[in-house]
């Protein structure tokens, strides 16, 4: 998210999370104030190889309830960050992003087990996220972790049937959330409210069905 009125309009749809990117190379880089949104929505700070001091500063400034680490952050970095965040009065989730295309070595995840709260699987591309296309979700049939994950990467209205199919698969028991971004944008950081409303209704209908 990037623009105040758009943030308020999307917050009215009651998503579980709203993300704010702090990465100068991103066209979605956030430099504004966040308007008041319902406490039920967890604000997420997204960082790429930022320093721990920078991450903690933004958590305190914006009252983030989750951080998404989208760079080459090591298990040691995550341990140090978690130790600092444990001193906060309210818990802050730590998500570690891993990019996938046609294959993935899930052994890479092992050093992060029992450290991060969730893994986020995004599509490997030229940019650090927001590439606009999905990776091959069948790769996740080899998922051998018990840490829940977030499914990301080029998810839009056209992926509704694919999501339904994925929900029927055994590995979906570890699915925590679905992350959407570029497929719902009018321009970087500006989301299409009508399309997101339709997407959320379709997902809710699926879950109820």
mmCIF file with all atom_site columns, C-alpha atoms in Angstrom, residues 8-117:
data_model
loop_
_atom_site.group_PDB
_atom_site.id
_atom_site.type_symbol
_atom_site.label_atom_id
_atom_site.label_alt_id
_atom_site.label_comp_id
_atom_site.label_asym_id
_atom_site.label_entity_id
_atom_site.label_seq_id
_atom_site.pdbx_PDB_ins_code
_atom_site.Cartn_x
_atom_site.Cartn_y
_atom_site.Cartn_z
_atom_site.occupancy
_atom_site.B_iso_or_equiv
_atom_site.pdbx_formal_charge
_atom_site.auth_seq_id
_atom_site.auth_comp_id
_atom_site.auth_asym_id
_atom_site.auth_atom_id
_atom_site.pdbx_PDB_model_num
ATOM 1   C CA . UNK A 1 8   ? -8.531  3.469   3.908   1.00 0.00 ? 8   UNK A CA 1
ATOM 2   C CA . UNK A 1 9   ? -10.675 2.033   1.114   1.00 0.00 ? 9   UNK A CA 1
ATOM 3   C CA . UNK A 1 10  ? -8.844  -1.314  1.125   1.00 0.00 ? 10  UNK A CA 1
ATOM 4   C CA . UNK A 1 11  ? -8.940  -1.434  4.937   1.00 0.00 ? 11  UNK A CA 1
ATOM 5   C CA . UNK A 1 12  ? -12.739 -1.211  4.673   1.00 0.00 ? 12  UNK A CA 1
ATOM 6   C CA . UNK A 1 13  ? -12.635 -4.632  2.964   1.00 0.00 ? 13  UNK A CA 1
ATOM 7   C CA . UNK A 1 14  ? -11.230 -6.056  6.218   1.00 0.00 ? 14  UNK A CA 1
ATOM 8   C CA . UNK A 1 15  ? -8.143  -7.908  4.975   1.00 0.00 ? 15  UNK A CA 1
ATOM 9   C CA . UNK A 1 16  ? -6.107  -9.749  7.588   1.00 0.00 ? 16  UNK A CA 1
ATOM 10  C CA . UNK A 1 17  ? -2.932  -7.864  6.675   1.00 0.00 ? 17  UNK A CA 1
ATOM 11  C CA . UNK A 1 18  ? -1.858  -4.699  4.856   1.00 0.00 ? 18  UNK A CA 1
ATOM 12  C CA . UNK A 1 19  ? 1.731   -4.409  3.620   1.00 0.00 ? 19  UNK A CA 1
ATOM 13  C CA . UNK A 1 20  ? 4.023   -1.369  3.396   1.00 0.00 ? 20  UNK A CA 1
ATOM 14  C CA . UNK A 1 21  ? 7.323   -1.617  1.519   1.00 0.00 ? 21  UNK A CA 1
ATOM 15  C CA . UNK A 1 22  ? 10.490  0.089   2.748   1.00 0.00 ? 22  UNK A CA 1
ATOM 16  C CA . UNK A 1 23  ? 12.899  -0.435  -0.129  1.00 0.00 ? 23  UNK A CA 1
ATOM 17  C CA . UNK A 1 24  ? 14.069  2.584   -2.104  1.00 0.00 ? 24  UNK A CA 1
ATOM 18  C CA . UNK A 1 25  ? 14.450  0.635   -5.352  1.00 0.00 ? 25  UNK A CA 1
ATOM 19  C CA . UNK A 1 26  ? 10.770  -0.341  -5.295  1.00 0.00 ? 26  UNK A CA 1
ATOM 20  C CA . UNK A 1 27  ? 8.152   1.844   -7.035  1.00 0.00 ? 27  UNK A CA 1
ATOM 21  C CA . UNK A 1 28  ? 5.961   0.991   -4.029  1.00 0.00 ? 28  UNK A CA 1
ATOM 22  C CA . UNK A 1 29  ? 8.438   2.400   -1.499  1.00 0.00 ? 29  UNK A CA 1
ATOM 23  C CA . UNK A 1 30  ? 6.450   3.891   1.392   1.00 0.00 ? 30  UNK A CA 1
ATOM 24  C CA . UNK A 1 31  ? 7.331   7.340   2.756   1.00 0.00 ? 31  UNK A CA 1
ATOM 25  C CA . UNK A 1 32  ? 4.015   8.612   4.119   1.00 0.00 ? 32  UNK A CA 1
ATOM 26  C CA . UNK A 1 33  ? 1.914   8.364   7.256   1.00 0.00 ? 33  UNK A CA 1
ATOM 27  C CA . UNK A 1 34  ? -0.472  5.452   7.667   1.00 0.00 ? 34  UNK A CA 1
ATOM 28  C CA . UNK A 1 35  ? -4.059  6.539   8.341   1.00 0.00 ? 35  UNK A CA 1
ATOM 29  C CA . UNK A 1 36  ? -6.023  5.030   11.207  1.00 0.00 ? 36  UNK A CA 1
ATOM 30  C CA . UNK A 1 37  ? -7.221  1.551   10.276  1.00 0.00 ? 37  UNK A CA 1
ATOM 31  C CA . UNK A 1 38  ? -9.049  -1.105  12.341  1.00 0.00 ? 38  UNK A CA 1
ATOM 32  C CA . UNK A 1 39  ? -6.905  -2.855  14.958  1.00 0.00 ? 39  UNK A CA 1
ATOM 33  C CA . UNK A 1 40  ? -8.049  -6.192  13.541  1.00 0.00 ? 40  UNK A CA 1
ATOM 34  C CA . UNK A 1 41  ? -5.872  -5.572  10.470  1.00 0.00 ? 41  UNK A CA 1
ATOM 35  C CA . UNK A 1 42  ? -2.204  -6.364  11.036  1.00 0.00 ? 42  UNK A CA 1
ATOM 36  C CA . UNK A 1 43  ? 0.146   -3.865  9.407   1.00 0.00 ? 43  UNK A CA 1
ATOM 37  C CA . UNK A 1 44  ? 3.198   -5.491  7.794   1.00 0.00 ? 44  UNK A CA 1
ATOM 38  C CA . UNK A 1 45  ? 6.536   -3.808  7.114   1.00 0.00 ? 45  UNK A CA 1
ATOM 39  C CA . UNK A 1 46  ? 8.370   -5.235  4.091   1.00 0.00 ? 46  UNK A CA 1
ATOM 40  C CA . UNK A 1 47  ? 12.171  -4.974  4.057   1.00 0.00 ? 47  UNK A CA 1
ATOM 41  C CA . UNK A 1 48  ? 15.014  -6.025  1.744   1.00 0.00 ? 48  UNK A CA 1
ATOM 42  C CA . UNK A 1 49  ? 18.399  -6.524  3.427   1.00 0.00 ? 49  UNK A CA 1
ATOM 43  C CA . UNK A 1 50  ? 17.737  -3.623  5.789   1.00 0.00 ? 50  UNK A CA 1
ATOM 44  C CA . UNK A 1 51  ? 19.616  -3.212  9.071   1.00 0.00 ? 51  UNK A CA 1
ATOM 45  C CA . UNK A 1 52  ? 17.979  -4.428  12.264  1.00 0.00 ? 52  UNK A CA 1
ATOM 46  C CA . UNK A 1 53  ? 17.982  -0.844  13.580  1.00 0.00 ? 53  UNK A CA 1
ATOM 47  C CA . UNK A 1 54  ? 16.071  0.327   10.483  1.00 0.00 ? 54  UNK A CA 1
ATOM 48  C CA . UNK A 1 55  ? 13.511  -2.491  10.795  1.00 0.00 ? 55  UNK A CA 1
ATOM 49  C CA . UNK A 1 56  ? 12.948  -1.861  14.511  1.00 0.00 ? 56  UNK A CA 1
ATOM 50  C CA . UNK A 1 57  ? 12.650  1.903   13.918  1.00 0.00 ? 57  UNK A CA 1
ATOM 51  C CA . UNK A 1 58  ? 9.834   1.349   11.395  1.00 0.00 ? 58  UNK A CA 1
ATOM 52  C CA . UNK A 1 59  ? 8.086   -1.180  13.660  1.00 0.00 ? 59  UNK A CA 1
ATOM 53  C CA . UNK A 1 60  ? 7.993   1.382   16.453  1.00 0.00 ? 60  UNK A CA 1
ATOM 54  C CA . UNK A 1 61  ? 6.968   4.269   14.201  1.00 0.00 ? 61  UNK A CA 1
ATOM 55  C CA . UNK A 1 62  ? 4.112   2.454   12.444  1.00 0.00 ? 62  UNK A CA 1
ATOM 56  C CA . UNK A 1 63  ? 3.160   -0.127  15.087  1.00 0.00 ? 63  UNK A CA 1
ATOM 57  C CA . UNK A 1 64  ? 3.731   -3.044  12.730  1.00 0.00 ? 64  UNK A CA 1
ATOM 58  C CA . UNK A 1 65  ? 2.450   -6.456  13.806  1.00 0.00 ? 65  UNK A CA 1
ATOM 59  C CA . UNK A 1 66  ? 4.533   -8.337  11.230  1.00 0.00 ? 66  UNK A CA 1
ATOM 60  C CA . UNK A 1 67  ? 7.719   -7.905  9.218   1.00 0.00 ? 67  UNK A CA 1
ATOM 61  C CA . UNK A 1 68  ? 8.397   -9.514  5.861   1.00 0.00 ? 68  UNK A CA 1
ATOM 62  C CA . UNK A 1 69  ? 12.081  -10.087 5.123   1.00 0.00 ? 69  UNK A CA 1
ATOM 63  C CA . UNK A 1 70  ? 12.475  -10.126 1.358   1.00 0.00 ? 70  UNK A CA 1
ATOM 64  C CA . UNK A 1 71  ? 16.256  -10.147 0.967   1.00 0.00 ? 71  UNK A CA 1
ATOM 65  C CA . UNK A 1 72  ? 19.139  -12.435 1.897   1.00 0.00 ? 72  UNK A CA 1
ATOM 66  C CA . UNK A 1 73  ? 18.565  -12.216 5.649   1.00 0.00 ? 73  UNK A CA 1
ATOM 67  C CA . UNK A 1 74  ? 20.381  -15.025 7.485   1.00 0.00 ? 74  UNK A CA 1
ATOM 68  C CA . UNK A 1 75  ? 19.007  -17.221 10.290  1.00 0.00 ? 75  UNK A CA 1
ATOM 69  C CA . UNK A 1 76  ? 21.308  -15.268 12.621  1.00 0.00 ? 76  UNK A CA 1
ATOM 70  C CA . UNK A 1 77  ? 19.703  -11.996 11.525  1.00 0.00 ? 77  UNK A CA 1
ATOM 71  C CA . UNK A 1 78  ? 16.254  -13.458 12.194  1.00 0.00 ? 78  UNK A CA 1
ATOM 72  C CA . UNK A 1 79  ? 17.311  -14.720 15.638  1.00 0.00 ? 79  UNK A CA 1
ATOM 73  C CA . UNK A 1 80  ? 18.685  -11.309 16.600  1.00 0.00 ? 80  UNK A CA 1
ATOM 74  C CA . UNK A 1 81  ? 15.581  -9.537  15.333  1.00 0.00 ? 81  UNK A CA 1
ATOM 75  C CA . UNK A 1 82  ? 13.250  -11.933 17.156  1.00 0.00 ? 82  UNK A CA 1
ATOM 76  C CA . UNK A 1 83  ? 15.190  -11.413 20.396  1.00 0.00 ? 83  UNK A CA 1
ATOM 77  C CA . UNK A 1 84  ? 14.690  -7.656  20.123  1.00 0.00 ? 84  UNK A CA 1
ATOM 78  C CA . UNK A 1 85  ? 11.020  -8.008  19.195  1.00 0.00 ? 85  UNK A CA 1
ATOM 79  C CA . UNK A 1 86  ? 10.357  -10.242 22.223  1.00 0.00 ? 86  UNK A CA 1
ATOM 80  C CA . UNK A 1 87  ? 10.898  -7.158  24.372  1.00 0.00 ? 87  UNK A CA 1
ATOM 81  C CA . UNK A 1 88  ? 7.864   -5.492  22.804  1.00 0.00 ? 88  UNK A CA 1
ATOM 82  C CA . UNK A 1 89  ? 4.589   -5.565  24.689  1.00 0.00 ? 89  UNK A CA 1
ATOM 83  C CA . UNK A 1 90  ? 2.757   -6.950  21.636  1.00 0.00 ? 90  UNK A CA 1
ATOM 84  C CA . UNK A 1 91  ? 4.008   -9.840  19.474  1.00 0.00 ? 91  UNK A CA 1
ATOM 85  C CA . UNK A 1 92  ? 5.449   -9.109  16.042  1.00 0.00 ? 92  UNK A CA 1
ATOM 86  C CA . UNK A 1 93  ? 5.429   -11.872 13.435  1.00 0.00 ? 93  UNK A CA 1
ATOM 87  C CA . UNK A 1 94  ? 8.550   -12.478 11.341  1.00 0.00 ? 94  UNK A CA 1
ATOM 88  C CA . UNK A 1 95  ? 8.071   -13.763 7.779   1.00 0.00 ? 95  UNK A CA 1
ATOM 89  C CA . UNK A 1 96  ? 10.980  -14.929 5.623   1.00 0.00 ? 96  UNK A CA 1
ATOM 90  C CA . UNK A 1 97  ? 10.544  -14.835 1.857   1.00 0.00 ? 97  UNK A CA 1
ATOM 91  C CA . UNK A 1 98  ? 11.900  -17.459 -0.527  1.00 0.00 ? 98  UNK A CA 1
ATOM 92  C CA . UNK A 1 99  ? 11.552  -17.125 -4.295  1.00 0.00 ? 99  UNK A CA 1
ATOM 93  C CA . UNK A 1 100 ? 10.540  -20.096 -6.451  1.00 0.00 ? 100 UNK A CA 1
ATOM 94  C CA . UNK A 1 101 ? 10.271  -20.674 -10.183 1.00 0.00 ? 101 UNK A CA 1
ATOM 95  C CA . UNK A 1 102 ? 10.124  -24.257 -11.470 1.00 0.00 ? 102 UNK A CA 1
ATOM 96  C CA . UNK A 1 103 ? 11.910  -26.021 -8.603  1.00 0.00 ? 103 UNK A CA 1
ATOM 97  C CA . UNK A 1 104 ? 13.093  -25.400 -5.058  1.00 0.00 ? 104 UNK A CA 1
ATOM 98  C CA . UNK A 1 105 ? 15.370  -27.080 -2.519  1.00 0.00 ? 105 UNK A CA 1
ATOM 99  C CA . UNK A 1 106 ? 13.316  -27.105 0.684   1.00 0.00 ? 106 UNK A CA 1
ATOM 100 C CA . UNK A 1 107 ? 16.412  -28.013 2.707   1.00 0.00 ? 107 UNK A CA 1
ATOM 101 C CA . UNK A 1 108 ? 17.217  -24.293 2.511   1.00 0.00 ? 108 UNK A CA 1
ATOM 102 C CA . UNK A 1 109 ? 14.380  -23.686 4.972   1.00 0.00 ? 109 UNK A CA 1
ATOM 103 C CA . UNK A 1 110 ? 15.745  -25.877 7.766   1.00 0.00 ? 110 UNK A CA 1
ATOM 104 C CA . UNK A 1 111 ? 18.032  -23.270 9.409   1.00 0.00 ? 111 UNK A CA 1
ATOM 105 C CA . UNK A 1 112 ? 15.014  -20.952 9.713   1.00 0.00 ? 112 UNK A CA 1
ATOM 106 C CA . UNK A 1 113 ? 12.748  -23.529 11.380  1.00 0.00 ? 113 UNK A CA 1
ATOM 107 C CA . UNK A 1 114 ? 11.569  -22.565 14.866  1.00 0.00 ? 114 UNK A CA 1
ATOM 108 C CA . UNK A 1 115 ? 12.907  -19.037 14.263  1.00 0.00 ? 115 UNK A CA 1
ATOM 109 C CA . UNK A 1 116 ? 10.523  -17.360 11.820  1.00 0.00 ? 116 UNK A CA 1
ATOM 110 C CA . UNK A 1 117 ? 6.745   -17.466 12.215  1.00 0.00 ? 117 UNK A CA 1
#
